[in-house]
Amino acid sequence: MSRVLRQLALARSSSIGVRRVLPMRAASKKSKGKKGTAVESDSTAVEAPSLESMQSRMEGAVDVLKRELASLRTGRANPRMLDSLHVDAHGSSQMLKQVAQVTARDPRVLTINVFDPKLVPDVVKAVQGANMGLNPQVDNNIIRVPVPKLTAEVREQMAKLAAKHAESARVSIRNVRRDGMS
């Protein structure tokens, strides 16, 4: 990725006139300067977004994609599947991880340990309403959520959803590159 960012810096500096010193391999062959570096300058200087900010925005897009892909149902119990769940607790909507602890006991069962026993019905309602095909089973203050095997239809839906998330990440990275070029 650093090579791409160096090339982007070269393109920006030649198009808007910001003076930059870059390694020779990233600079064009026409530019001349000290041995091992290329110096390009122009009279009109416009402040460009820093490469560090662009790189952090791109990495942020990749991190969002990783979180979204981790929340997909894969047929194996993963506590991150329930990260986006909201529970109506004490008159307000709260994230599940704020009112309970989610763990995977084995590859097919998630265990939800609710901190406040009064919230167990609300957590069960939130898991059932998540539209993930999960049916929680209550045992005192502990909720067990068996994760069923994926059917071909659900697998296709998950593949489409993963492709949708990947495309949105691609678009956001393209937007960062476009902002860096303009």
JSON list of C-alpha atoms in Angstrom, two decimals:
[
{"chain": "A", "resi": 1, "resn": "MET", "atom": "CA", "xyz": [0.00, 0.00, 0.00]},
{"chain": "A", "resi": 2, "resn": "SER", "atom": "CA", "xyz": [2.91, 2.37, 0.66]},
{"chain": "A", "resi": 3, "resn": "ARG", "atom": "CA", "xyz": [3.97, 2.16, -3.01]},
{"chain": "A", "resi": 4, "resn": "VAL", "atom": "CA", "xyz": [0.48, 3.23, -4.06]},
{"chain": "A", "resi": 5, "resn": "LEU", "atom": "CA", "xyz": [0.56, 6.12, -1.62]},
{"chain": "A", "resi": 6, "resn": "ARG", "atom": "CA", "xyz": [3.98, 7.25, -2.92]},
{"chain": "A", "resi": 7, "resn": "GLN", "atom": "CA", "xyz": [2.67, 7.18, -6.48]},
{"chain": "A", "resi": 8, "resn": "LEU", "atom": "CA", "xyz": [-0.37, 9.11, -5.33]},
{"chain": "A", "resi": 9, "resn": "ALA", "atom": "CA", "xyz": [1.90, 11.72, -3.73]},
{"chain": "A", "resi": 10, "resn": "LEU", "atom": "CA", "xyz": [3.84, 12.01, -6.97]},
{"chain": "A", "resi": 11, "resn": "ALA", "atom": "CA", "xyz": [0.67, 12.47, -9.00]},
{"chain": "A", "resi": 12, "resn": "ARG", "atom": "CA", "xyz": [-0.64, 15.10, -6.57]},
{"chain": "A", "resi": 13, "resn": "SER", "atom": "CA", "xyz": [2.61, 17.02, -6.49]},
{"chain": "A", "resi": 14, "resn": "SER", "atom": "CA", "xyz": [2.88, 17.18, -10.27]},
{"chain": "A", "resi": 15, "resn": "SER", "atom": "CA", "xyz": [-0.76, 18.22, -10.76]},
{"chain": "A", "resi": 16, "resn": "ILE", "atom": "CA", "xyz": [-1.13, 20.88, -8.05]},
{"chain": "A", "resi": 17, "resn": "GLY", "atom": "CA", "xyz": [2.39, 22.10, -7.59]},
{"chain": "A", "resi": 18, "resn": "VAL", "atom": "CA", "xyz": [3.37, 20.97, -4.12]},
{"chain": "A", "resi": 19, "resn": "ARG", "atom": "CA", "xyz": [7.11, 20.47, -3.71]},
{"chain": "A", "resi": 20, "resn": "ARG", "atom": "CA", "xyz": [7.94, 16.92, -2.59]},
{"chain": "A", "resi": 21, "resn": "VAL", "atom": "CA", "xyz": [11.08, 14.85, -2.34]},
{"chain": "A", "resi": 22, "resn": "LEU", "atom": "CA", "xyz": [10.38, 11.21, -3.20]},
{"chain": "A", "resi": 23, "resn": "PRO", "atom": "CA", "xyz": [12.48, 8.09, -3.76]},
{"chain": "A", "resi": 24, "resn": "MET", "atom": "CA", "xyz": [13.74, 7.84, -7.36]},
{"chain": "A", "resi": 25, "resn": "ARG", "atom": "CA", "xyz": [11.83, 4.66, -8.20]},
{"chain": "A", "resi": 26, "resn": "ALA", "atom": "CA", "xyz": [8.50, 6.40, -7.48]},
{"chain": "A", "resi": 27, "resn": "ALA", "atom": "CA", "xyz": [9.40, 9.49, -9.52]},
{"chain": "A", "resi": 28, "resn": "SER", "atom": "CA", "xyz": [9.21, 9.81, -13.25]},
{"chain": "A", "resi": 29, "resn": "LYS", "atom": "CA", "xyz": [12.39, 9.44, -15.32]},
{"chain": "A", "resi": 30, "resn": "LYS", "atom": "CA", "xyz": [12.15, 13.01, -16.64]},
{"chain": "A", "resi": 31, "resn": "SER", "atom": "CA", "xyz": [12.61, 14.66, -13.25]},
{"chain": "A", "resi": 32, "resn": "LYS", "atom": "CA", "xyz": [16.13, 15.47, -12.13]},
{"chain": "A", "resi": 33, "resn": "GLY", "atom": "CA", "xyz": [17.53, 16.18, -8.73]},
{"chain": "A", "resi": 34, "resn": "LYS", "atom": "CA", "xyz": [20.04, 14.80, -6.29]},
{"chain": "A", "resi": 35, "resn": "LYS", "atom": "CA", "xyz": [21.18, 11.25, -6.71]},
{"chain": "A", "resi": 36, "resn": "GLY", "atom": "CA", "xyz": [18.56, 8.87, -5.28]},
{"chain": "A", "resi": 37, "resn": "THR", "atom": "CA", "xyz": [15.80, 11.47, -4.98]},
{"chain": "A", "resi": 38, "resn": "ALA", "atom": "CA", "xyz": [13.48, 13.29, -7.30]},
{"chain": "A", "resi": 39, "resn": "VAL", "atom": "CA", "xyz": [12.47, 16.88, -6.72]},
{"chain": "A", "resi": 40, "resn": "GLU", "atom": "CA", "xyz": [9.37, 18.30, -8.28]},
{"chain": "A", "resi": 41, "resn": "SER", "atom": "CA", "xyz": [8.00, 21.78, -7.75]},
{"chain": "A", "resi": 42, "resn": "ASP", "atom": "CA", "xyz": [5.56, 24.26, -9.18]},
{"chain": "A", "resi": 43, "resn": "SER", "atom": "CA", "xyz": [4.76, 27.84, -8.37]},
{"chain": "A", "resi": 44, "resn": "THR", "atom": "CA", "xyz": [1.16, 27.32, -7.18]},
{"chain": "A", "resi": 45, "resn": "ALA", "atom": "CA", "xyz": [1.08, 25.55, -3.82]},
{"chain": "A", "resi": 46, "resn": "VAL", "atom": "CA", "xyz": [-2.18, 24.08, -2.55]},
{"chain": "A", "resi": 47, "resn": "GLU", "atom": "CA", "xyz": [-2.30, 22.12, 0.68]},
{"chain": "A", "resi": 48, "resn": "ALA", "atom": "CA", "xyz": [-2.89, 18.45, -0.08]},
{"chain": "A", "resi": 49, "resn": "PRO", "atom": "CA", "xyz": [-4.37, 15.93, 2.34]},
{"chain": "A", "resi": 50, "resn": "SER", "atom": "CA", "xyz": [-1.54, 14.22, 4.12]},
{"chain": "A", "resi": 51, "resn": "LEU", "atom": "CA", "xyz": [-0.64, 10.70, 3.14]},
{"chain": "A", "resi": 52, "resn": "GLU", "atom": "CA", "xyz": [-1.00, 9.64, 6.75]},
{"chain": "A", "resi": 53, "resn": "SER", "atom": "CA", "xyz": [-4.60, 10.84, 6.90]},
{"chain": "A", "resi": 54, "resn": "MET", "atom": "CA", "xyz": [-5.40, 9.11, 3.61]},
{"chain": "A", "resi": 55, "resn": "GLN", "atom": "CA", "xyz": [-3.78, 5.90, 4.79]},
{"chain": "A", "resi": 56, "resn": "SER", "atom": "CA", "xyz": [-5.68, 6.01, 8.08]},
{"chain": "A", "resi": 57, "resn": "ARG", "atom": "CA", "xyz": [-8.97, 6.57, 6.20]},
{"chain": "A", "resi": 58, "resn": "MET", "atom": "CA", "xyz": [-8.21, 3.58, 3.95]},
{"chain": "A", "resi": 59, "resn": "GLU", "atom": "CA", "xyz": [-7.29, 1.43, 6.94]},
{"chain": "A", "resi": 60, "resn": "GLY", "atom": "CA", "xyz": [-10.51, 2.55, 8.63]},
{"chain": "A", "resi": 61, "resn": "ALA", "atom": "CA", "xyz": [-12.50, 1.30, 5.63]},
{"chain": "A", "resi": 62, "resn": "VAL", "atom": "CA", "xyz": [-10.72, -2.05, 5.84]},
{"chain": "A", "resi": 63, "resn": "ASP", "atom": "CA", "xyz": [-11.38, -2.25, 9.60]},
{"chain": "A", "resi": 64, "resn": "VAL", "atom": "CA", "xyz": [-15.10, -1.61, 9.05]},
{"chain": "A", "resi": 65, "resn": "LEU", "atom": "CA", "xyz": [-15.14, -4.36, 6.43]},
{"chain": "A", "resi": 66, "resn": "LYS", "atom": "CA", "xyz": [-13.46, -6.77, 8.86]},
{"chain": "A", "resi": 67, "resn": "ARG", "atom": "CA", "xyz": [-16.05, -5.99, 11.55]},
{"chain": "A", "resi": 68, "resn": "GLU", "atom": "CA", "xyz": [-18.92, -6.44, 9.12]},
{"chain": "A", "resi": 69, "resn": "LEU", "atom": "CA", "xyz": [-17.56, -9.75, 7.83]},
{"chain": "A", "resi": 70, "resn": "ALA", "atom": "CA", "xyz": [-16.98, -10.98, 11.38]},
{"chain": "A", "resi": 71, "resn": "SER", "atom": "CA", "xyz": [-20.63, -10.34, 12.21]},
{"chain": "A", "resi": 72, "resn": "LEU", "atom": "CA", "xyz": [-21.87, -12.59, 9.39]},
{"chain": "A", "resi": 73, "resn": "ARG", "atom": "CA", "xyz": [-23.29, -15.96, 10.32]},
{"chain": "A", "resi": 74, "resn": "THR", "atom": "CA", "xyz": [-20.92, -18.67, 9.08]},
{"chain": "A", "resi": 75, "resn": "GLY", "atom": "CA", "xyz": [-22.42, -21.78, 10.64]},
{"chain": "A", "resi": 76, "resn": "ARG", "atom": "CA", "xyz": [-19.95, -21.64, 13.48]},
{"chain": "A", "resi": 77, "resn": "ALA", "atom": "CA", "xyz": [-20.63, -19.94, 16.81]},
{"chain": "A", "resi": 78, "resn": "ASN", "atom": "CA", "xyz": [-18.82, -16.61, 16.98]},
{"chain": "A", "resi": 79, "resn": "PRO", "atom": "CA", "xyz": [-19.56, -14.11, 19.76]},
{"chain": "A", "resi": 80, "resn": "ARG", "atom": "CA", "xyz": [-19.08, -11.22, 17.32]},
{"chain": "A", "resi": 81, "resn": "MET", "atom": "CA", "xyz": [-22.22, -12.37, 15.48]},
{"chain": "A", "resi": 82, "resn": "LEU", "atom": "CA", "xyz": [-24.28, -10.65, 18.15]},
{"chain": "A", "resi": 83, "resn": "ASP", "atom": "CA", "xyz": [-22.21, -7.45, 18.46]},
{"chain": "A", "resi": 84, "resn": "SER", "atom": "CA", "xyz": [-24.73, -5.34, 16.57]},
{"chain": "A", "resi": 85, "resn": "LEU", "atom": "CA", "xyz": [-27.73, -6.41, 18.67]},
{"chain": "A", "resi": 86, "resn": "HIS", "atom": "CA", "xyz": [-29.58, -3.78, 20.66]},
{"chain": "A", "resi": 87, "resn": "VAL", "atom": "CA", "xyz": [-31.59, -4.69, 23.75]},
{"chain": "A", "resi": 88, "resn": "ASP", "atom": "CA", "xyz": [-34.43, -2.59, 25.17]},
{"chain": "A", "resi": 89, "resn": "ALA", "atom": "CA", "xyz": [-33.17, -2.37, 28.74]},
{"chain": "A", "resi": 90, "resn": "HIS", "atom": "CA", "xyz": [-34.32, 0.00, 31.47]},
{"chain": "A", "resi": 91, "resn": "GLY", "atom": "CA", "xyz": [-36.31, 2.11, 29.04]},
{"chain": "A", "resi": 92, "resn": "SER", "atom": "CA", "xyz": [-33.53, 2.66, 26.49]},
{"chain": "A", "resi": 93, "resn": "SER", "atom": "CA", "xyz": [-31.83, 0.76, 23.71]},
{"chain": "A", "resi": 94, "resn": "GLN", "atom": "CA", "xyz": [-28.42, -0.61, 24.74]},
{"chain": "A", "resi": 95, "resn": "MET", "atom": "CA", "xyz": [-25.87, -2.78, 23.01]},
{"chain": "A", "resi": 96, "resn": "LEU", "atom": "CA", "xyz": [-25.98, -6.45, 24.02]},
{"chain": "A", "resi": 97, "resn": "LYS", "atom": "CA", "xyz": [-22.38, -6.38, 25.21]},
{"chain": "A", "resi": 98, "resn": "GLN", "atom": "CA", "xyz": [-23.33, -3.66, 27.73]},
{"chain": "A", "resi": 99, "resn": "VAL", "atom": "CA", "xyz": [-25.95, -5.84, 29.42]},
{"chain": "A", "resi": 100, "resn": "ALA", "atom": "CA", "xyz": [-24.50, -9.32, 28.91]},
{"chain": "A", "resi": 101, "resn": "GLN", "atom": "CA", "xyz": [-21.37, -11.32, 28.16]},
{"chain": "A", "resi": 102, "resn": "VAL", "atom": "CA", "xyz": [-21.38, -13.46, 25.01]},
{"chain": "A", "resi": 103, "resn": "THR", "atom": "CA", "xyz": [-19.05, -16.46, 24.74]},
{"chain": "A", "resi": 104, "resn": "ALA", "atom": "CA", "xyz": [-18.73, -19.49, 22.50]},
{"chain": "A", "resi": 105, "resn": "ARG", "atom": "CA", "xyz": [-18.65, -22.67, 24.56]},
{"chain": "A", "resi": 106, "resn": "ASP", "atom": "CA", "xyz": [-18.23, -24.93, 21.55]},
{"chain": "A", "resi": 107, "resn": "PRO", "atom": "CA", "xyz": [-18.40, -24.50, 17.77]},
{"chain": "A", "resi": 108, "resn": "ARG", "atom": "CA", "xyz": [-22.20, -24.73, 17.68]},
{"chain": "A", "resi": 109, "resn": "VAL", "atom": "CA", "xyz": [-23.42, -22.94, 20.84]},
{"chain": "A", "resi": 110, "resn": "LEU", "atom": "CA", "xyz": [-23.20, -19.33, 22.01]},
{"chain": "A", "resi": 111, "resn": "THR", "atom": "CA", "xyz": [-23.69, -18.62, 25.69]},
{"chain": "A", "resi": 112, "resn": "ILE", "atom": "CA", "xyz": [-25.10, -15.29, 26.85]},
{"chain": "A", "resi": 113, "resn": "ASN", "atom": "CA", "xyz": [-24.60, -14.49, 30.52]},
{"chain": "A", "resi": 114, "resn": "VAL", "atom": "CA", "xyz": [-26.95, -11.59, 31.37]},
{"chain": "A", "resi": 115, "resn": "PHE", "atom": "CA", "xyz": [-25.72, -9.28, 34.14]},
{"chain": "A", "resi": 116, "resn": "ASP", "atom": "CA", "xyz": [-29.20, -8.33, 35.35]},
{"chain": "A", "resi": 117, "resn": "PRO", "atom": "CA", "xyz": [-31.61, -11.32, 35.63]},
{"chain": "A", "resi": 118, "resn": "LYS", "atom": "CA", "xyz": [-34.58, -9.01, 34.95]},
{"chain": "A", "resi": 119, "resn": "LEU", "atom": "CA", "xyz": [-33.27, -8.42, 31.42]},
{"chain": "A", "resi": 120, "resn": "VAL", "atom": "CA", "xyz": [-33.24, -12.09, 30.32]},
{"chain": "A", "resi": 121, "resn": "PRO", "atom": "CA", "xyz": [-36.62, -11.86, 28.49]},
{"chain": "A", "resi": 122, "resn": "ASP", "atom": "CA", "xyz": [-35.51, -8.65, 26.74]},
{"chain": "A", "resi": 123, "resn": "VAL", "atom": "CA", "xyz": [-32.26, -10.29, 25.58]},
{"chain": "A", "resi": 124, "resn": "VAL", "atom": "CA", "xyz": [-34.15, -13.35, 24.31]},
{"chain": "A", "resi": 125, "resn": "LYS", "atom": "CA", "xyz": [-36.55, -11.06, 22.43]},
{"chain": "A", "resi": 126, "resn": "ALA", "atom": "CA", "xyz": [-33.63, -9.17, 20.87]},
{"chain": "A", "resi": 127, "resn": "VAL", "atom": "CA", "xyz": [-31.89, -12.38, 19.73]},
{"chain": "A", "resi": 128, "resn": "GLN", "atom": "CA", "xyz": [-35.11, -13.74, 18.24]},
{"chain": "A", "resi": 129, "resn": "GLY", "atom": "CA", "xyz": [-35.84, -10.44, 16.54]},
{"chain": "A", "resi": 130, "resn": "ALA", "atom": "CA", "xyz": [-32.35, -10.21, 15.01]},
{"chain": "A", "resi": 131, "resn": "ASN", "atom": "CA", "xyz": [-33.54, -12.07, 11.90]},
{"chain": "A", "resi": 132, "resn": "MET", "atom": "CA", "xyz": [-30.55, -14.43, 12.02]},
{"chain": "A", "resi": 133, "resn": "GLY", "atom": "CA", "xyz": [-32.49, -17.67, 12.40]},
{"chain": "A", "resi": 134, "resn": "LEU", "atom": "CA", "xyz": [-31.36, -18.18, 16.01]},
{"chain": "A", "resi": 135, "resn": "ASN", "atom": "CA", "xyz": [-33.60, -19.69, 18.70]},
{"chain": "A", "resi": 136, "resn": "PRO", "atom": "CA", "xyz": [-32.30, -18.98, 22.21]},
{"chain": "A", "resi": 137, "resn": "GLN", "atom": "CA", "xyz": [-32.96, -21.36, 25.10]},
{"chain": "A", "resi": 138, "resn": "VAL", "atom": "CA", "xyz": [-33.19, -19.95, 28.63]},
{"chain": "A", "resi": 139, "resn": "ASP", "atom": "CA", "xyz": [-31.59, -21.74, 31.59]},
{"chain": "A", "resi": 140, "resn": "ASN", "atom": "CA", "xyz": [-31.88, -19.53, 34.73]},
{"chain": "A", "resi": 141, "resn": "ASN", "atom": "CA", "xyz": [-29.79, -16.40, 33.96]},
{"chain": "A", "resi": 142, "resn": "ILE", "atom": "CA", "xyz": [-27.85, -18.04, 31.14]},
{"chain": "A", "resi": 143, "resn": "ILE", "atom": "CA", "xyz": [-29.12, -18.07, 27.57]},
{"chain": "A", "resi": 144, "resn": "ARG", "atom": "CA", "xyz": [-27.85, -20.74, 25.20]},
{"chain": "A", "resi": 145, "resn": "VAL", "atom": "CA", "xyz": [-28.09, -20.00, 21.50]},
{"chain": "A", "resi": 146, "resn": "PRO", "atom": "CA", "xyz": [-27.51, -23.02, 19.25]},
{"chain": "A", "resi": 147, "resn": "VAL", "atom": "CA", "xyz": [-26.19, -21.97, 15.84]},
{"chain": "A", "resi": 148, "resn": "PRO", "atom": "CA", "xyz": [-27.82, -24.11, 13.14]},
{"chain": "A", "resi": 149, "resn": "LYS", "atom": "CA", "xyz": [-25.97, -25.34, 10.07]},
{"chain": "A", "resi": 150, "resn": "LEU", "atom": "CA", "xyz": [-26.26, -23.11, 7.04]},
{"chain": "A", "resi": 151, "resn": "THR", "atom": "CA", "xyz": [-28.62, -24.13, 4.28]},
{"chain": "A", "resi": 152, "resn": "ALA", "atom": "CA", "xyz": [-27.78, -23.46, 0.65]},
{"chain": "A", "resi": 153, "resn": "GLU", "atom": "CA", "xyz": [-30.24, -20.57, 0.57]},
{"chain": "A", "resi": 154, "resn": "VAL", "atom": "CA", "xyz": [-28.79, -18.91, 3.69]},
{"chain": "A", "resi": 155, "resn": "ARG", "atom": "CA", "xyz": [-25.26, -19.48, 2.37]},
{"chain": "A", "resi": 156, "resn": "GLU", "atom": "CA", "xyz": [-26.18, -17.64, -0.84]},
{"chain": "A", "resi": 157, "resn": "GLN", "atom": "CA", "xyz": [-27.68, -14.77, 1.16]},
{"chain": "A", "resi": 158, "resn": "MET", "atom": "CA", "xyz": [-24.51, -14.51, 3.26]},
{"chain": "A", "resi": 159, "resn": "ALA", "atom": "CA", "xyz": [-22.36, -14.49, 0.12]},
{"chain": "A", "resi": 160, "resn": "LYS", "atom": "CA", "xyz": [-24.46, -11.67, -1.34]},
{"chain": "A", "resi": 161, "resn": "LEU", "atom": "CA", "xyz": [-24.22, -9.74, 1.92]},
{"chain": "A", "resi": 162, "resn": "ALA", "atom": "CA", "xyz": [-20.44, -10.23, 2.04]},
{"chain": "A", "resi": 163, "resn": "ALA", "atom": "CA", "xyz": [-20.16, -9.00, -1.55]},
{"chain": "A", "resi": 164, "resn": "LYS", "atom": "CA", "xyz": [-22.27, -5.94, -0.66]},
{"chain": "A", "resi": 165, "resn": "HIS", "atom": "CA", "xyz": [-20.00, -5.13, 2.30]},
{"chain": "A", "resi": 166, "resn": "ALA", "atom": "CA", "xyz": [-16.88, -5.60, 0.14]},
{"chain": "A", "resi": 167, "resn": "GLU", "atom": "CA", "xyz": [-18.25, -3.30, -2.54]},
{"chain": "A", "resi": 168, "resn": "SER", "atom": "CA", "xyz": [-19.03, -0.56, -0.02]},
{"chain": "A", "resi": 169, "resn": "ALA", "atom": "CA", "xyz": [-15.45, -0.83, 1.29]},
{"chain": "A", "resi": 170, "resn": "ARG", "atom": "CA", "xyz": [-14.11, -0.58, -2.28]},
{"chain": "A", "resi": 171, "resn": "VAL", "atom": "CA", "xyz": [-16.22, 2.52, -2.90]},
{"chain": "A", "resi": 172, "resn": "SER", "atom": "CA", "xyz": [-14.99, 4.21, 0.26]},
{"chain": "A", "resi": 173, "resn": "ILE", "atom": "CA", "xyz": [-11.35, 3.47, -0.66]},
{"chain": "A", "resi": 174, "resn": "ARG", "atom": "CA", "xyz": [-11.98, 4.85, -4.16]},
{"chain": "A", "resi": 175, "resn": "ASN", "atom": "CA", "xyz": [-13.43, 7.98, -2.61]},
{"chain": "A", "resi": 176, "resn": "VAL", "atom": "CA", "xyz": [-10.32, 8.42, -0.45]},
{"chain": "A", "resi": 177, "resn": "ARG", "atom": "CA", "xyz": [-8.10, 8.04, -3.54]},
{"chain": "A", "resi": 178, "resn": "ARG", "atom": "CA", "xyz": [-10.26, 10.47, -5.50]},
{"chain": "A", "resi": 179, "resn": "ASP", "atom": "CA", "xyz": [-10.09, 13.02, -2.69]},
{"chain": "A", "resi": 180, "resn": "GLY", "atom": "CA", "xyz": [-6.32, 12.60, -2.64]},
{"chain": "A", "resi": 181, "resn": "MET", "atom": "CA", "xyz": [-6.03, 13.15, -6.39]},
{"chain": "A", "resi": 182, "resn": "SER", "atom": "CA", "xyz": [-8.18, 16.27, -6.49]}
]
